[in-house]
Short mmCIF file of C-alpha atoms in Angstrom, two decimals:
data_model
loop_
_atom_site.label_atom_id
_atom_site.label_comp_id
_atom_site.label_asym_id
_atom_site.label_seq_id
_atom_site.Cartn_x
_atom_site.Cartn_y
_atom_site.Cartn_z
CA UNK A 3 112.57 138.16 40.51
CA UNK A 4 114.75 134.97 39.23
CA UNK A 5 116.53 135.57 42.59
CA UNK A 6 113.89 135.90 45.01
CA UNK A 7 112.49 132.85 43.45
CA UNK A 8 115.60 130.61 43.83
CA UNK A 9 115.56 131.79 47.61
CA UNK A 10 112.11 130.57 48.51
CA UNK A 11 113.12 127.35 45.95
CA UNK A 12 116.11 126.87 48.70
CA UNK A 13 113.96 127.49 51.58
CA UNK A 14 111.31 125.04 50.62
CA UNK A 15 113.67 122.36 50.18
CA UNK A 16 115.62 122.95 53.32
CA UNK A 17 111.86 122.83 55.33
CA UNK A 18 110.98 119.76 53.50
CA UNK A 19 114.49 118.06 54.27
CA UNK A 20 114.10 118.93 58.03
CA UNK A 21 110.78 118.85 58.14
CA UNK A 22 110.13 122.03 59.83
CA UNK A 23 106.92 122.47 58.18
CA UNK A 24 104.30 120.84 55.40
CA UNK A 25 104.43 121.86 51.94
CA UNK A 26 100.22 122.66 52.42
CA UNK A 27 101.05 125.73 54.24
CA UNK A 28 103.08 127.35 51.20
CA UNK A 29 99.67 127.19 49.61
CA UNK A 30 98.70 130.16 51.13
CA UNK A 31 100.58 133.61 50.51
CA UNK A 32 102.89 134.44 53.00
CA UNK A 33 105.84 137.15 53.44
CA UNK A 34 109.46 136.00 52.79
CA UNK A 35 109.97 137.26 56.68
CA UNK A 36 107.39 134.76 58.06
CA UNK A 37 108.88 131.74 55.73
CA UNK A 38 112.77 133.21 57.49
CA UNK A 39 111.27 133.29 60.95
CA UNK A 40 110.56 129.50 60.52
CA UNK A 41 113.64 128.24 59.39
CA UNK A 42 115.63 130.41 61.47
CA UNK A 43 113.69 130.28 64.98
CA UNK A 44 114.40 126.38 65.18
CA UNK A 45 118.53 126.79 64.59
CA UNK A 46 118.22 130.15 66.82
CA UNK A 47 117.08 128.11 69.73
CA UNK A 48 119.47 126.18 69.90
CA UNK A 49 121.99 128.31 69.85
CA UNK A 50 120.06 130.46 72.74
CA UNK A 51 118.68 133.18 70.70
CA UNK A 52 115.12 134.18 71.95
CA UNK A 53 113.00 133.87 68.86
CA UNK A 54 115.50 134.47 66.23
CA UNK A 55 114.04 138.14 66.73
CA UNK A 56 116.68 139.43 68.29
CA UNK A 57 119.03 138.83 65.16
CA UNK A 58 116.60 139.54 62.54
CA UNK A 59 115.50 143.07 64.13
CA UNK A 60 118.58 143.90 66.34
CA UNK A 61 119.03 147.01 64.55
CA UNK A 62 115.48 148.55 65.23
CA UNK A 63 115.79 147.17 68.60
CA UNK A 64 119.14 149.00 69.55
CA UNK A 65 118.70 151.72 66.46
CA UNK A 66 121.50 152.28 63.58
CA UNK A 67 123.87 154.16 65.59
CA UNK A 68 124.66 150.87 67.96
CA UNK A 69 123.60 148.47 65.05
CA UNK A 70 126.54 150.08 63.07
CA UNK A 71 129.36 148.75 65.46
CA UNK A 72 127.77 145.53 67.53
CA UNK A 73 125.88 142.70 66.84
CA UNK A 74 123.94 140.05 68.82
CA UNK A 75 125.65 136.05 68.82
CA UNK A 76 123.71 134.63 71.79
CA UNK A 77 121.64 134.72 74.55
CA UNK A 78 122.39 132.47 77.86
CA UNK A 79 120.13 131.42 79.95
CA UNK A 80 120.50 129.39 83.44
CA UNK A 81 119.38 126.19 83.42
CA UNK A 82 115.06 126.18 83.36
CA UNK A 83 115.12 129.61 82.97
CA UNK A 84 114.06 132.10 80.28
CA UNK A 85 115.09 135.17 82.00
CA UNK A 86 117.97 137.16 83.17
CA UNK A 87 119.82 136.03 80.92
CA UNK A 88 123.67 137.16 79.49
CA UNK A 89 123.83 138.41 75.87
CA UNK A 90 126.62 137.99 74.36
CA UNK A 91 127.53 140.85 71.57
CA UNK A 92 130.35 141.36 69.44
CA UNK A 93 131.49 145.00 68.69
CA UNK A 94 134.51 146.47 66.69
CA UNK A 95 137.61 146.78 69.05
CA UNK A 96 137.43 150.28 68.67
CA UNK A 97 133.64 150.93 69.69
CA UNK A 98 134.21 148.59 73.02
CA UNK A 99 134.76 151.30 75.62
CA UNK A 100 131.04 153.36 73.99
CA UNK A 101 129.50 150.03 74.21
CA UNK A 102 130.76 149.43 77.45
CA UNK A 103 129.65 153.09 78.74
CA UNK A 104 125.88 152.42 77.22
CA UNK A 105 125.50 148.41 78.82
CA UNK A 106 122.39 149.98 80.69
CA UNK A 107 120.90 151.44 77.83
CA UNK A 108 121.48 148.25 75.24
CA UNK A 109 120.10 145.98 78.23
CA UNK A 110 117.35 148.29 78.99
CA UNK A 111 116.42 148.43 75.09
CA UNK A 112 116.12 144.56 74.45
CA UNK A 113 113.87 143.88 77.62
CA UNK A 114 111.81 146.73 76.38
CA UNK A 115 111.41 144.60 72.62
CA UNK A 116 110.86 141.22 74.49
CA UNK A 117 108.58 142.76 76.90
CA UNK A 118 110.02 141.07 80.00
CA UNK A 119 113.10 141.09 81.43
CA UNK A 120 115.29 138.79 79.14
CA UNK A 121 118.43 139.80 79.69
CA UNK A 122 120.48 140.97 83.14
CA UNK A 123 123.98 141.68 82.06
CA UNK A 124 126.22 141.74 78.76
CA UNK A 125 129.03 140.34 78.03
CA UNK A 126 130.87 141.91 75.48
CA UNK A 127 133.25 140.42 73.11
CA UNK A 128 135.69 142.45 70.67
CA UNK A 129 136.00 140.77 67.15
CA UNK A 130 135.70 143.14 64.32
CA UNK A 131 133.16 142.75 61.74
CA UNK A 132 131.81 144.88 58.77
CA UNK A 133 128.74 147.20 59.67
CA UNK A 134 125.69 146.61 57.46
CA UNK A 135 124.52 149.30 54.74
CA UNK A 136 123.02 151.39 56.64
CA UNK A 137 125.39 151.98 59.49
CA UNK A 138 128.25 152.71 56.84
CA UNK A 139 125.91 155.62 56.15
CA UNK A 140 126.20 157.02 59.63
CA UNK A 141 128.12 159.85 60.56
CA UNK A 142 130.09 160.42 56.81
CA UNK A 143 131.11 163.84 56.01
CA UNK A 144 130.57 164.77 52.68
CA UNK A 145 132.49 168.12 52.10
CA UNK A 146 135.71 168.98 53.38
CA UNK A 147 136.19 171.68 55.76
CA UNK A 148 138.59 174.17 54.26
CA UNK A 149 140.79 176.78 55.86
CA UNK A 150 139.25 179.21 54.06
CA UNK A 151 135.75 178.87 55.16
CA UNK A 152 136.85 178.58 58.97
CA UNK A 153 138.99 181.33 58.99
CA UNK A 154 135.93 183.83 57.75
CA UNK A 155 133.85 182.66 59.88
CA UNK A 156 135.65 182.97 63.13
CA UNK A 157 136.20 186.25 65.18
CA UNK A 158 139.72 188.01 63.97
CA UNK A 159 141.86 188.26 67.34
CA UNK A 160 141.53 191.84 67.91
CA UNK A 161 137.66 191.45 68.74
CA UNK A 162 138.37 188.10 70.88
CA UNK A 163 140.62 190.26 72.75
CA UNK A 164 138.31 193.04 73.40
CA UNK A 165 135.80 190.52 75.04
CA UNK A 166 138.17 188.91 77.37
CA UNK A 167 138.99 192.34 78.31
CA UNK A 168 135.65 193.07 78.82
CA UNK A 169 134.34 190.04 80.76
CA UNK A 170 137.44 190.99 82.93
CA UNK A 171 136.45 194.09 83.81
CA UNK A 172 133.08 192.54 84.50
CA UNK A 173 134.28 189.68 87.04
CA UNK A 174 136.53 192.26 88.73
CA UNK A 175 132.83 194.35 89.73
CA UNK A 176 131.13 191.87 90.68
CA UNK A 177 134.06 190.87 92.84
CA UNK A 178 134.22 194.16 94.60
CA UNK A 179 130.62 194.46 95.05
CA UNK A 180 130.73 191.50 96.62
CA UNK A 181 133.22 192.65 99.05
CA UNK A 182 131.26 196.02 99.71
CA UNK A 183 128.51 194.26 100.15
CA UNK A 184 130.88 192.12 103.43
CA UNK A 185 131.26 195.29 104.82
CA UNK A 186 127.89 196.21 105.38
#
């Protein structure tokens, strides 16, 4: 509590220093995400983030599995405009080519959130990073898979062998059936 306490401390002086907004409106009760959104849309902008929405949410926008690799820096725009716009992401070196592969998917996601079409293209730039909590959760195997357990649960040879032989013998009917049938 002691933390979360300090944290709106900081974020009331910061508004107060750059006047962002009046100290009347704290009166009121308001969620720590509504007092971020207003100290963090005025820096977004000018670094050309739409809202400083796309950072905050980017990994319900684009879901965990893409969250857990890439990340949004920047959004730009041509001059007067406020659509079709390049986002810039950075992803792990090693996720580029996947990224890469799902640009259509990642584009067509974010103009779904905004509601209009924001962005056009991506440009995608490789500097590694550390995936947040819940994308280190992702796809961790828990057991290891030991010979054992594989072995008993494939077919032994002998029975593998059998049906080979017997799809075989199946693709050689149909093949002369197939030529009886020419004849006729």
């Amino acid at each position: 509590m002691g933390d979360l306490l300090n944290l709106l401390r900081a974020t009331l002086f910061f508004c107060r220093i750059h006047g962002i907004f009046n100290l009347k409106e704290f009166t009121v009760m308001k969620s720590i995400k509504a007092v971020v959104n207003r100290v963090v849309n005025p820096i977004a902008k000018k670094r050309g983030i739409i809202h400083g929405k796309i950072i905050l949410e980017w990994e319900k926008i684009v879901g965990p599995q893409y969250a857990a690799f890439c990340a949004p820096l920047k959004i730009a725009f041509r001059q007067g405009y406020r659509t079709y716009g390049i986002l810039h992401i950075k992803v792990n070196p090693s996720h580029a080519l996947l990224l890469t592969h799902s640009k259509d998917l990642v584009i067509e996601k974010v103009n779904t959130f905004f509601g209009y079409p924001a962005v056009s293209a991506l440009k995608i730039m490789q500097i590694p990073f550390t995936p947040t909590k819940s994308a280190l959760s992702l796809n961790v195997i828990t057991t290891p898979i030991s010979r054992e357990i594989m072995t008993s649960e494939c077919a032994p040879q002998e029975r593998l062998d059998k049906a080979l032989d017997d799809l075989k013998s199946l693709i050689e009917k149909e093949e002369k059936a197939k030529k009886t049938e020419r004849l006729f």
